[in-house]
Each structure stands twice: as C-alpha cells, then as structure tokens.
Coordinates of C-alpha atoms and ligand atoms in Angstrom, one line a residue:
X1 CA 9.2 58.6 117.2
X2 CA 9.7 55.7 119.6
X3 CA 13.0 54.2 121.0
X4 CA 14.2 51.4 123.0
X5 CA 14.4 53.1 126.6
X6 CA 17.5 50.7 128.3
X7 CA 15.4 52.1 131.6
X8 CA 12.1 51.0 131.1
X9 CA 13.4 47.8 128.9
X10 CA 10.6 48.4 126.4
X11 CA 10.3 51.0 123.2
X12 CA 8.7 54.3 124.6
X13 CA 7.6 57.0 122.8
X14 CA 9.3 60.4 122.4
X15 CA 7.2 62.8 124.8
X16 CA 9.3 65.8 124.7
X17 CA 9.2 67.4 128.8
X18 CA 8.7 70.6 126.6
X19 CA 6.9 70.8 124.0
X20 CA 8.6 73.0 121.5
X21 CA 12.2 71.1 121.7
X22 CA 13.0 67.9 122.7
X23 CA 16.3 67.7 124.9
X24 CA 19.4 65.6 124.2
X25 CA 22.3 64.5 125.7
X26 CA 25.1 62.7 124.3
X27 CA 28.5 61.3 126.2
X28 CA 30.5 62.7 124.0
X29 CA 34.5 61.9 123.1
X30 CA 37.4 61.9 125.6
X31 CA 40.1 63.9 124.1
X32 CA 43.5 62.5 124.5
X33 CA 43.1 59.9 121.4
X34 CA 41.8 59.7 117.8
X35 CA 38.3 58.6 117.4
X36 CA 37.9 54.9 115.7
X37 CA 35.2 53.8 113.7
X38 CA 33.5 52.1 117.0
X39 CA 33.2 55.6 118.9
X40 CA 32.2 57.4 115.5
X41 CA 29.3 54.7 115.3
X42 CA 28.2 55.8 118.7
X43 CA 28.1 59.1 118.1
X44 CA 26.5 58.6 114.4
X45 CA 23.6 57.0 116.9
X46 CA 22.7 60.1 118.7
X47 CA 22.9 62.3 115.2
X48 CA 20.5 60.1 113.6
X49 CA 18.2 60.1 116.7
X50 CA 18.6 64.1 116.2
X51 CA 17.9 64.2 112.6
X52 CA 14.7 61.6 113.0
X53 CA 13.3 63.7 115.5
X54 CA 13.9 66.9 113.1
X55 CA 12.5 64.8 109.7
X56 CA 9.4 64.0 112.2
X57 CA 9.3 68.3 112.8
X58 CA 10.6 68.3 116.0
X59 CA 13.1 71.4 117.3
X60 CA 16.1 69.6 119.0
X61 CA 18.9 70.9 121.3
X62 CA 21.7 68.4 121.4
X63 CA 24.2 69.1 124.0
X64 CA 27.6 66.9 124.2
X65 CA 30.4 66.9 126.6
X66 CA 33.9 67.1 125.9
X67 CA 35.5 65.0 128.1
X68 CA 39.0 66.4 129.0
X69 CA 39.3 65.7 132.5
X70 CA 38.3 62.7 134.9
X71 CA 38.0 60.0 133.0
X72 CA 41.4 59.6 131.8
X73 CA 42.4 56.4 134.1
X74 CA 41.9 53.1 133.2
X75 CA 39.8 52.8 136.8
X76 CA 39.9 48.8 136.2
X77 CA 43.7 48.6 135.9
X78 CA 45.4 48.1 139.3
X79 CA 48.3 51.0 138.0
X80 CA 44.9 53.4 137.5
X81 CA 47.8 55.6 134.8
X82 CA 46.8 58.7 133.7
X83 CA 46.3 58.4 129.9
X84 CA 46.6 62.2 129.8
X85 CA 50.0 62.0 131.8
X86 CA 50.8 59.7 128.8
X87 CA 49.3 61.3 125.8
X88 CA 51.8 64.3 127.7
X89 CA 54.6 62.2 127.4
X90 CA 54.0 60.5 123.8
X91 CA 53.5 64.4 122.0
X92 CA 55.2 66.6 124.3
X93 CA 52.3 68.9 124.5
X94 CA 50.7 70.3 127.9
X95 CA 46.8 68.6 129.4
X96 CA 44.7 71.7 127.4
X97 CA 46.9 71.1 124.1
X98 CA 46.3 68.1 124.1
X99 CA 42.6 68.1 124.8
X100 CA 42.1 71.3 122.0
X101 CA 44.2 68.5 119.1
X102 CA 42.0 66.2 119.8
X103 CA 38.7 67.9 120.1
X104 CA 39.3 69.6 116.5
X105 CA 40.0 65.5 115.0
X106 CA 36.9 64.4 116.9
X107 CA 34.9 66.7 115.4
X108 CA 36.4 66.7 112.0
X109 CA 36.0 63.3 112.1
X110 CA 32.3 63.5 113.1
X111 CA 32.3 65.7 110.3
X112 CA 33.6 63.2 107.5
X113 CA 31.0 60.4 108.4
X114 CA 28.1 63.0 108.5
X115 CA 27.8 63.9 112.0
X116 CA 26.6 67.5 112.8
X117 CA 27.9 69.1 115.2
X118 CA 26.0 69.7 118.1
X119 CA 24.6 72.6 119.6
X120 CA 26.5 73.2 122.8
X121 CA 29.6 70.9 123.4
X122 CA 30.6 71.2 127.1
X123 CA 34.2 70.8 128.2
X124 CA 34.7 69.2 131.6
X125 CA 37.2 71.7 132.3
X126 CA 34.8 74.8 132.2
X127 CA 32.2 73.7 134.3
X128 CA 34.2 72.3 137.6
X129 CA 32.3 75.0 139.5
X130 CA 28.8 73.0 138.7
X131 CA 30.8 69.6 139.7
X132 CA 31.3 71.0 143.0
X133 CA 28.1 72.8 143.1
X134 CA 26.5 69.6 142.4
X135 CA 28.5 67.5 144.9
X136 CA 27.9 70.0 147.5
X137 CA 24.5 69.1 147.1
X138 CA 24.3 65.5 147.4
X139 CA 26.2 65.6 150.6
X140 CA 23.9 68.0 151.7
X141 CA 21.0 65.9 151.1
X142 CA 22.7 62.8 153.0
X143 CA 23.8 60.9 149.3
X144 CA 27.7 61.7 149.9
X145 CA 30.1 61.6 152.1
X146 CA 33.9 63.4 152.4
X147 CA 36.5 61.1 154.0
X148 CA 40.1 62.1 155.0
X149 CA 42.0 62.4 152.1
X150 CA 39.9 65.3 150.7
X151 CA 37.8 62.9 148.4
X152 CA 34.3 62.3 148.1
X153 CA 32.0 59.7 147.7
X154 CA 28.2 58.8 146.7
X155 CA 27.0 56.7 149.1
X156 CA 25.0 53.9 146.6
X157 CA 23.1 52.4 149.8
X158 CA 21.5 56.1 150.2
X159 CA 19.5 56.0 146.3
X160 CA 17.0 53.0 146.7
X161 CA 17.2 53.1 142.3
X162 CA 20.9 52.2 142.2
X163 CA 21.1 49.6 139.8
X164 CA 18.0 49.9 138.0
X165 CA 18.9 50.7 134.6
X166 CA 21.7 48.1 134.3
X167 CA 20.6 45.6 136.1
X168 CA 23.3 45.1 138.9
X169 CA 21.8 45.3 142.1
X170 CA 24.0 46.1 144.8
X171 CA 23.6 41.7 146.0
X172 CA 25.9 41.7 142.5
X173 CA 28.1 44.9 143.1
X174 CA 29.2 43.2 146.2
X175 CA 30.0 39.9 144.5
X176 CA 31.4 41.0 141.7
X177 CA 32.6 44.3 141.1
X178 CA 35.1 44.9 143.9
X179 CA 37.6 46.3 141.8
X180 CA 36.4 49.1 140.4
X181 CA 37.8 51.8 142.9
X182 CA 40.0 50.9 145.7
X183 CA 40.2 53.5 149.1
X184 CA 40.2 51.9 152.2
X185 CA 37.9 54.9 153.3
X186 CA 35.3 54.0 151.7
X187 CA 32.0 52.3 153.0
X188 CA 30.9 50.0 150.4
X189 CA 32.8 49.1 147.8
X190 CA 30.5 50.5 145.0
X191 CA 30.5 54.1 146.5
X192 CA 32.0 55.9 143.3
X193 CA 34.0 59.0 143.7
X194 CA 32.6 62.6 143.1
X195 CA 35.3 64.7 143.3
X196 CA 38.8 62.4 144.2
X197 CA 42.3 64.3 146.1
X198 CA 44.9 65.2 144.0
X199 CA 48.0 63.1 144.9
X200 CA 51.4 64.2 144.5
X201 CA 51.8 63.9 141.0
X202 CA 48.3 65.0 139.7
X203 CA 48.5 67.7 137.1
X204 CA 44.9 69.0 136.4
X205 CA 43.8 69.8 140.1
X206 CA 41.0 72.8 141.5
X207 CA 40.6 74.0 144.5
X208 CA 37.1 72.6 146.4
X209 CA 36.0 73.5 149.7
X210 CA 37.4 69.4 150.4
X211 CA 41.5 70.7 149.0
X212 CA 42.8 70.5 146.0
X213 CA 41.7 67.6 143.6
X214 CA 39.8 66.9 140.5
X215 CA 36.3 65.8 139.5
X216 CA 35.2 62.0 138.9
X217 CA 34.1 61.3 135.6
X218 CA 30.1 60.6 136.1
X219 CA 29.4 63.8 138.2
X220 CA 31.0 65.8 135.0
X221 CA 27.8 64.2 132.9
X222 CA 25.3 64.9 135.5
X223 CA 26.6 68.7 136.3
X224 CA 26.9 69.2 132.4
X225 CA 23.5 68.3 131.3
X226 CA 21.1 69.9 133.8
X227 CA 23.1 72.8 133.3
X228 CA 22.0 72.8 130.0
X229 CA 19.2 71.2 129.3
X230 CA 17.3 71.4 133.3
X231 CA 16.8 68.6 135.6
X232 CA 14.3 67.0 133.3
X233 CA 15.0 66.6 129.7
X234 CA 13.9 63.5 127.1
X235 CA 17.3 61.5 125.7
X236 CA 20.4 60.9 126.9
X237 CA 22.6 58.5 124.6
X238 CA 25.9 56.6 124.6
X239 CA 27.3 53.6 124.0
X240 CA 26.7 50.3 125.5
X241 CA 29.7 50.4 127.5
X242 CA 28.8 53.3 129.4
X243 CA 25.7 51.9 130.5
X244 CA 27.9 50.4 133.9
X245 CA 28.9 51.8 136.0
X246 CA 28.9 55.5 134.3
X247 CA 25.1 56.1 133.4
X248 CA 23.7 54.4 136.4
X249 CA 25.8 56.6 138.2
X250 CA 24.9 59.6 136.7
X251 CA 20.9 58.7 137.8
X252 CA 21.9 58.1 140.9
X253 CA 23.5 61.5 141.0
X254 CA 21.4 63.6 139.0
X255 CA 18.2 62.4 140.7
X256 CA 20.1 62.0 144.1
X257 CA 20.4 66.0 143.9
X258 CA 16.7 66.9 141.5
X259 CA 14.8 64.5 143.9
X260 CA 13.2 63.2 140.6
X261 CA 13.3 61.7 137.0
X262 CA 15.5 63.5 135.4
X263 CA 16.1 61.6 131.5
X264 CA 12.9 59.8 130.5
X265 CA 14.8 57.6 127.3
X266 CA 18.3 56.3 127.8
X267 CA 19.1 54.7 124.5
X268 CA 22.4 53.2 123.8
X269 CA 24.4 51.5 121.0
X270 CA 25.6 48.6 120.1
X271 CA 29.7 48.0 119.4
X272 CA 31.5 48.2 115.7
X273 CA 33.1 45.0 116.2
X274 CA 36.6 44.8 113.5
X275 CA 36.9 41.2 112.0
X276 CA 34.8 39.5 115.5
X277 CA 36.8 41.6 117.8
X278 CA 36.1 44.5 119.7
X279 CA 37.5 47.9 118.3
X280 CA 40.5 48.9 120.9
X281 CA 42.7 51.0 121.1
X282 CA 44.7 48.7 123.4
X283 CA 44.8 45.8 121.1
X284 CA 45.8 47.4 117.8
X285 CA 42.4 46.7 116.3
X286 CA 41.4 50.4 115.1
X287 CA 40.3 51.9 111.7
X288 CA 39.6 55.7 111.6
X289 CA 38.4 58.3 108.8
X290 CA 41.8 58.7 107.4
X291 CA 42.0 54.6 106.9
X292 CA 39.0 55.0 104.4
X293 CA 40.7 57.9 102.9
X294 CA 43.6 56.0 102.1
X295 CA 41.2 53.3 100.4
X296 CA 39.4 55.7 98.3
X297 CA 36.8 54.8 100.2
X298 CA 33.6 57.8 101.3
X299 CA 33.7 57.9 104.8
X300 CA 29.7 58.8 104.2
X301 CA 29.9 55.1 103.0
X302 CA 30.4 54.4 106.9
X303 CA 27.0 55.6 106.9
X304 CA 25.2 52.9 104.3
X305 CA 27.0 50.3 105.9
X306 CA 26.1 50.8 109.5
X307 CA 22.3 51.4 108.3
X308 CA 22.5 47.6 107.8
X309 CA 22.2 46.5 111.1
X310 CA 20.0 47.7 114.2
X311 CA 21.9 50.4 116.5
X312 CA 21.4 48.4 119.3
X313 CA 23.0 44.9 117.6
X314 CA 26.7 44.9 117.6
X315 CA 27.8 44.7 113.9
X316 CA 31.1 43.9 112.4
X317 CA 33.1 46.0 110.1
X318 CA 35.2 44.7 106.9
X319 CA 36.2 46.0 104.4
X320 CA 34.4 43.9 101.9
X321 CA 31.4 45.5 103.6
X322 CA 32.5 49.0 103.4
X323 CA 33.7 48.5 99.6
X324 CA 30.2 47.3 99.2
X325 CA 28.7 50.5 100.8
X326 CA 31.0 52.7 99.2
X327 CA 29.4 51.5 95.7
X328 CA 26.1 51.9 96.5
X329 CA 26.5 55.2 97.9
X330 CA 28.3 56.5 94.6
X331 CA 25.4 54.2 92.3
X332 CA 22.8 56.1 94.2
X333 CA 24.3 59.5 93.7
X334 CA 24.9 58.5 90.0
X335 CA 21.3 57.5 89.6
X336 CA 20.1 60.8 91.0
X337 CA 21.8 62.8 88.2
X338 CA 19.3 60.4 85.7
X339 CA 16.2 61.3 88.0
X340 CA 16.7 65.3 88.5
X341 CA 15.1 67.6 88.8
X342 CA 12.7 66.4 91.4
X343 CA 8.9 66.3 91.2
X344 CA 6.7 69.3 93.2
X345 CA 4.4 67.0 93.9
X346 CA 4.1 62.4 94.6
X347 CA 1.9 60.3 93.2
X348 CA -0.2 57.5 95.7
X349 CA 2.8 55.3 95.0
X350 CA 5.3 57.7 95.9
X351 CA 3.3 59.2 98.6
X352 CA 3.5 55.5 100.1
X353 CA 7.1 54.4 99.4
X354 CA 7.4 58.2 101.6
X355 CA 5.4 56.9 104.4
X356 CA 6.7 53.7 104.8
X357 CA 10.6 55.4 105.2
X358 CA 8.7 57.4 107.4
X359 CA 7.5 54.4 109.8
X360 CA 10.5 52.7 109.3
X361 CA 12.6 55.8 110.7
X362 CA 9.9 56.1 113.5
X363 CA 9.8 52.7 114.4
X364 CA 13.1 53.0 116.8
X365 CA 15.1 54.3 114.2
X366 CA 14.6 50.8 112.2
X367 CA 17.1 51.5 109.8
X368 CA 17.8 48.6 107.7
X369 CA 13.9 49.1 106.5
X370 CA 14.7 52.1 105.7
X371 CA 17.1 51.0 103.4
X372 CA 15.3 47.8 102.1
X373 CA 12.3 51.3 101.3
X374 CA 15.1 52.7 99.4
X375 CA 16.4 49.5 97.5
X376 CA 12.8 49.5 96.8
X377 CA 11.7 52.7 95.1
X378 CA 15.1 52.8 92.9
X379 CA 14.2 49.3 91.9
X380 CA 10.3 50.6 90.7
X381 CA 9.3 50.7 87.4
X382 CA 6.5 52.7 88.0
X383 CA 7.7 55.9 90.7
X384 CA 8.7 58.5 87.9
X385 CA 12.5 59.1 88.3
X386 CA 11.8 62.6 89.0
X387 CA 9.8 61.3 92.2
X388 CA 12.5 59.1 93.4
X389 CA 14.5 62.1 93.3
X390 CA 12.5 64.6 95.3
X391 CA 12.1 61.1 97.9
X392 CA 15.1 60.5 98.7
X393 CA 16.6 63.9 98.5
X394 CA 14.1 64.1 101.4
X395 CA 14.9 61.3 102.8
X396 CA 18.7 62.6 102.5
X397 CA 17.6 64.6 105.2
X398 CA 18.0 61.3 107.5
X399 CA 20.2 59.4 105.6
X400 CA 23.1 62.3 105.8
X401 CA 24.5 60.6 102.1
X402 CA 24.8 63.7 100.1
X403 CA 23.0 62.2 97.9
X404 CA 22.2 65.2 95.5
X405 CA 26.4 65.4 95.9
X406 CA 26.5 64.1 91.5
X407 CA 23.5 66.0 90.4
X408 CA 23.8 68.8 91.8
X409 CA 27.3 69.4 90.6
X410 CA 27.3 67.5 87.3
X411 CA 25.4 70.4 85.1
X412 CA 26.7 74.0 84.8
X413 CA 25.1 76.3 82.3
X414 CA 27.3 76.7 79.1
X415 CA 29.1 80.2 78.9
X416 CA 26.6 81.4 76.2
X417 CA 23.8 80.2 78.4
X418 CA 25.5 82.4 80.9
X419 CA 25.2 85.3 78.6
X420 CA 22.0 84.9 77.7
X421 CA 20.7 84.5 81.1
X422 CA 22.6 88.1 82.0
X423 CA 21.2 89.6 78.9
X424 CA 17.3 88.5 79.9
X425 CA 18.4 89.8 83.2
X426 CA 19.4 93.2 82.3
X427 CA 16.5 93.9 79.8
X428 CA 13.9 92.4 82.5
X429 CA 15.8 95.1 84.9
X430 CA 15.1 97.6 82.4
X431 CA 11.5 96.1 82.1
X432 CA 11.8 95.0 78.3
X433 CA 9.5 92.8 78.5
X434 CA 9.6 91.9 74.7
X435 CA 13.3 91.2 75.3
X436 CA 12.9 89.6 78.1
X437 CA 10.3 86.6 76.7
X438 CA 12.4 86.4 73.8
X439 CA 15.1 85.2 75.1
X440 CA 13.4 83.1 77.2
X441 CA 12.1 81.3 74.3
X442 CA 16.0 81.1 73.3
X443 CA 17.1 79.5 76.4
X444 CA 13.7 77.4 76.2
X445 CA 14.8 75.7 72.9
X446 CA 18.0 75.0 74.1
X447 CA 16.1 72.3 76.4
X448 CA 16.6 74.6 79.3
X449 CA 13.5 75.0 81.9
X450 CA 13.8 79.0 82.9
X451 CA 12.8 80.2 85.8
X452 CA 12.3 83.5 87.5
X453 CA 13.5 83.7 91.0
X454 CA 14.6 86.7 93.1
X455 CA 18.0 86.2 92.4
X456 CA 17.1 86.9 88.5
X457 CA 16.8 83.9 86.3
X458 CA 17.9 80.4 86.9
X459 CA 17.5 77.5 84.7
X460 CA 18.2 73.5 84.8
X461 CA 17.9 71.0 82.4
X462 CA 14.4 70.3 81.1
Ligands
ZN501 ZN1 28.8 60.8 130.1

C-alpha cells in the first residue's frame, strides 16, 4: 500500500513501525455541531485507508479523538467566542450534553455513509492529565515556556522542523500569520498555546500545576495518540485544513517531547466543495445524511460518488451527481441478485480484473480506477456472472456499498421448502440416511442447490 506522505511530498510506502498492526490516527469530529457532507468525506478518507490496508491483510488499530474541548474558538476571529458557550445557549444543554448529542450524530452519521467506527475514540475531556503530562515535558526539555497569566506556550524557534510539513517557515509566520493568537506575553508571534488560563467566564477549566485553565487544541492530538498508539506509529490523517497550523503543531509537539519521528505518513484530504463553494457551516452552504434521506437518496451513494475523484483533489457535490450515484449503487446491487451465488473459484480473466482493483486500491488509494475496474468487469461478456459476483462482493470489502444488500435479501426459501429442509434435518439427526438423500433429491428438483453445513441444511437457488 503506498500513500501520498504531505511530509515527505512524495507517495511512500506503508512500512508498518510494527509489524503485526499498522497504527492510525485520525483528527476526529468536534462535537458541538452536526457533521456535513465535507467532514464526513474526511473521515470516509481515513476508513478507506483502514479498509485498504485490511483488503491488503494487514491488522489495523484506528484511534480517533473526540474533540470536546479546546478547539471550540474561532482562534482567527478577533471576538475568539466560544462555540460551546453558544451551542449552550442555542439548546439549553450543559458543555458534556452537548458533546455526548453530538458524538452519537457523528457517529451515526459515519455510520450511514459507511464509516466504521473506530477502535478507540478518545475524548479530550478524559485525557487532560496526559495534556499536562505532556506539556510538563516540553517545558522541561526547554520547548515551552509559562508566562504570567497561567498559560503556556511552545516556543516554535526551539524545534529547528517547525514548518516542514506545510511549508510555512517561520520567514512567513512572521509576515503573515500575526493573527492567529494574540498575548502580549508571548515571544514570537507563532508560539501556540499548550494549555491557555481560564478567564473569568470560562466554563470547562482543570486545575494544572500553572492554575486553573484548559488545554489548546493541538497538544489534545499529540497527548491522545502516543497514548495510544506510542511515540512512533505509521498514519495520521485529516483534512487539508488541518494541515496549518494544527498538524505542524502537533510534530512540533510530539517530537518536541519523543526527541524523534513520531508519524512516518501524514495523508490528508481534499475539501467537498457544494455548487464551487466551500462546505460551511458559517455560510449556510451544508448538506448532511438526513438531506439525502429526505431525497430518497442512499447515503452509501455518498460513497460511489466521492470514489470519482482522487482524495486529495477537492471535488464538488450536486445533486445531479449524487442522483447519478444513487442509481448506480442500486443497478449494481440489482445486478448482483442476476450473478449469485458467487463462484469458489476465478478464471485468468477474473483473476486479472481482481488484481488490477487490487493495484488500483494500492496505488494511493487510486479510486476512480477502481471504479473504471468495476464499470469494467460488469460490462464483460466473458467473466461468468457468478465471478463478477464473488469480485465485487470482495471488493465490497473496500468499496463499503452493501452490495450483496438485493441478493442477499431478495430469495427466502418457500414455507414448504422450510419444511422439507426441517424434515431432512430431523431424519439426518436420527441418522436416516435413506430419508435424508431422499429428500434431498426433492429439494434438488425444485432447482434448489442443498447443502450440508453445521447449522443443518441450507440451500440457495441453483
Ligand atoms: Zn487533531
């Protein structure tokens, strides 16, 4: 498997630090909002990532954060508001309410468009201890400083790599990003806050050996995944967005307290653009899952239609496209109920339409050749159907289209079928074996294939 590595600016190959699992990180959703179809195709990135590695036979622990706390002001905005403090005020619910609503949508969500969950999802709140462990550390190793107030800061002149993965140097920072944080106290004006003083109106505050105050966003990611996955581990992923100032941050912390690499691959996505404008919240211009419900529409259709565009390009969403998807989706699944059962075995032309989906897939998750594989084999006169079933059933595996959703619902053995099959049952149990083959030959010329399995018999369609 080899990926675009935003680090190294070229496409690396997946190395796993361990062998037996490859490690993943994923900045996950910030829960004071819904998630819109822009996020969801973030997070759709690091699922297929997981699911490629997994096709490929690799073991894969995927850990995402759930931010909900430190990254809820707008830190570009001069009134730096608390979107919590607003969420709070909008629903009438308390900080951990809100967080809990909107963790169970995110996920639910992730769930509709064919995101698995992942294995350990970290919330900001539980970890604080870590956050401070960790910024302990850094000042002890000379990378941050406390100033009056109680707050803390990494000093960016102190990690000679600051910059590296996005490309602003600190010549840059100094020209052009002035704004981002604004303390007097501070000594250059890209130090970035580790654990910031609670002023007088702050809600969510812990006690630190600096007074009571909360954590910055970037140390939560840093704290979070060495915690779980150790100080070096293979992917982290996110959107393009996060690339500055929060992931160049999070090297500068992570390796400003390891003393080393700590992610070999950063990969990140590309934005879901809505009709040539970003997706924002801010701006009105948002479709979620419950949009394409209202349509009619799959939300696994989200899928197809995002598989038609490299992760990394931005892509626009309309709903022309997505009604396009949607069709294909449901034709494929039709077409499967034609194909079933699958085939045990491929023939050389299957065997090859399998590999290239497999390269295609490898090949930085190349997925519109995946799909033009796909297009391919249904279009072939000469796969057997039952082949292209047992293909992209596999392939399903990737794809995440529940694709065997038709086929494997659309037959159900007939009540007398039923009866029969508990009849051959019960006079196998009883080893009559006569019985047994006889009405095996019933079920047979009912254009049934019968087979024996430990649950008793089971049969499908010839
Ligand atoms: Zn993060």
């Amino acid at each position: 498997m080899r990926l675009f590595n935003t680090l190294t600016r070229r496409v690396d190959e997946v190395v796993p630090v361990d062998p037996q699992r490859v490690g993943m990180y994923t900045c996950g959703p910030t829960v004071y909002r819904y998630m819109h179809l822009g996020n969801l195709r973030t997070f759709m990135l690091a699922d297929l990532i997981r699911r490629a590695l997994e096709f490929e036979g690799h073991t894969v622990l995927q850990v995402m954060n759930i931010t909900d706390v430190g990254h809820m002001t707008d830190e570009s905005s001069p009134e730096a508001i608390d979107k919590m403090l607003l969420a709070m005020e909008d629903e009438g619910l308390q900080p951990l309410e809100i967080a809990e609503k909107y963790t169970a949508e995110a996920l639910a969500d992730m769930t509709a468009v064919g995101i698995r969950t992942p294995d350990v999802l970290p919330k900001a709140t539980e970890h604080i201890a870590e956050m401070i462990a960790l910024t302990e550390e850094l000042i002890e190793r000379g990378h941050a400083y406390v100033v009056e107030t109680g707050s803390v800061y990494f000093d960016v002149t102190s990690f000679e790599g600051y910059g590296t993965l996005s490309g602003n140097t600190l010549d840059k920072l100094r020209a052009g990003h002035r704004d981002l944080e604004t303390d007097p106290a501070k000594r250059h004006e890209a130090d970035f806050a580790l654990w910031k003083a609670a002023g007088p109106g702050r809600l969510m505050k812990w006690d630190s050996p600096w007074g009571p105050g909360f954590p910055g966003w970037h140390v939560e990611c840093s704290a979070m995944s060495m915690k779980y996955l150790g100080d070096r581990f293979d992917i982290h992923t996110g959107g393009n967005d996060l690339r500055f100032p929060h992931h160049e941050d999070e090297i500068a912390q992570s390796e400003g307290a390891a003393g080393h690499r700590v992610v070999s691959l950063w990969v990140h996505g590309g934005h879901l653009r809505l009709a040539g404008q970003k997706i924002a919240k801010s701006t009105g211009n948002v479709v979620r899952v419950p949009d394409l419900l209202e349509r009619g529409l799959d939300p696994l259709a989200f899928r197809w239609l995002t598989f038609q565009t490299r992760y990394r390009s931005e892509m626009d969403f309309t709903w022309d496209a997505i009604g396009d998807a949607d069709d294909r989706v449901k034709q494929l699944r039709r077409r499967m109920v034609g194909w079933g059962p699958a085939a045990d075995g491929l023939g050389a032309l299957g065997q090859g339409f399998d590999e290239r989906f497999r390269a295609a897939i490898a090949s930085d998750l190349d997925m519109p050749a995946a799909v033009v594989v796909v297009n391919d084999l249904v279009r072939s006169p000469d796969v057997p159907g039952s082949e292209k079933y047992a293909l992209l059933a596999s392939w399903d595996d990737v794809l995440g289209l529940d694709i065997e959703r038709e086929a494997t619902i659309a037959w159900q053995p007939t009540d007398e079928m039923r009866a029969l099959i508990a009849e051959r049952d019960a006079a196998r149990a009883a080893k009559d074996f006569a019985a047994s083959d006889e009405l095996r030959d019933r079920l047979t010329a009912m254009g049934l294939e019968v087979m024996d399995t430990a649950e008793g018999t089971t049969v499908r369609p010839a």
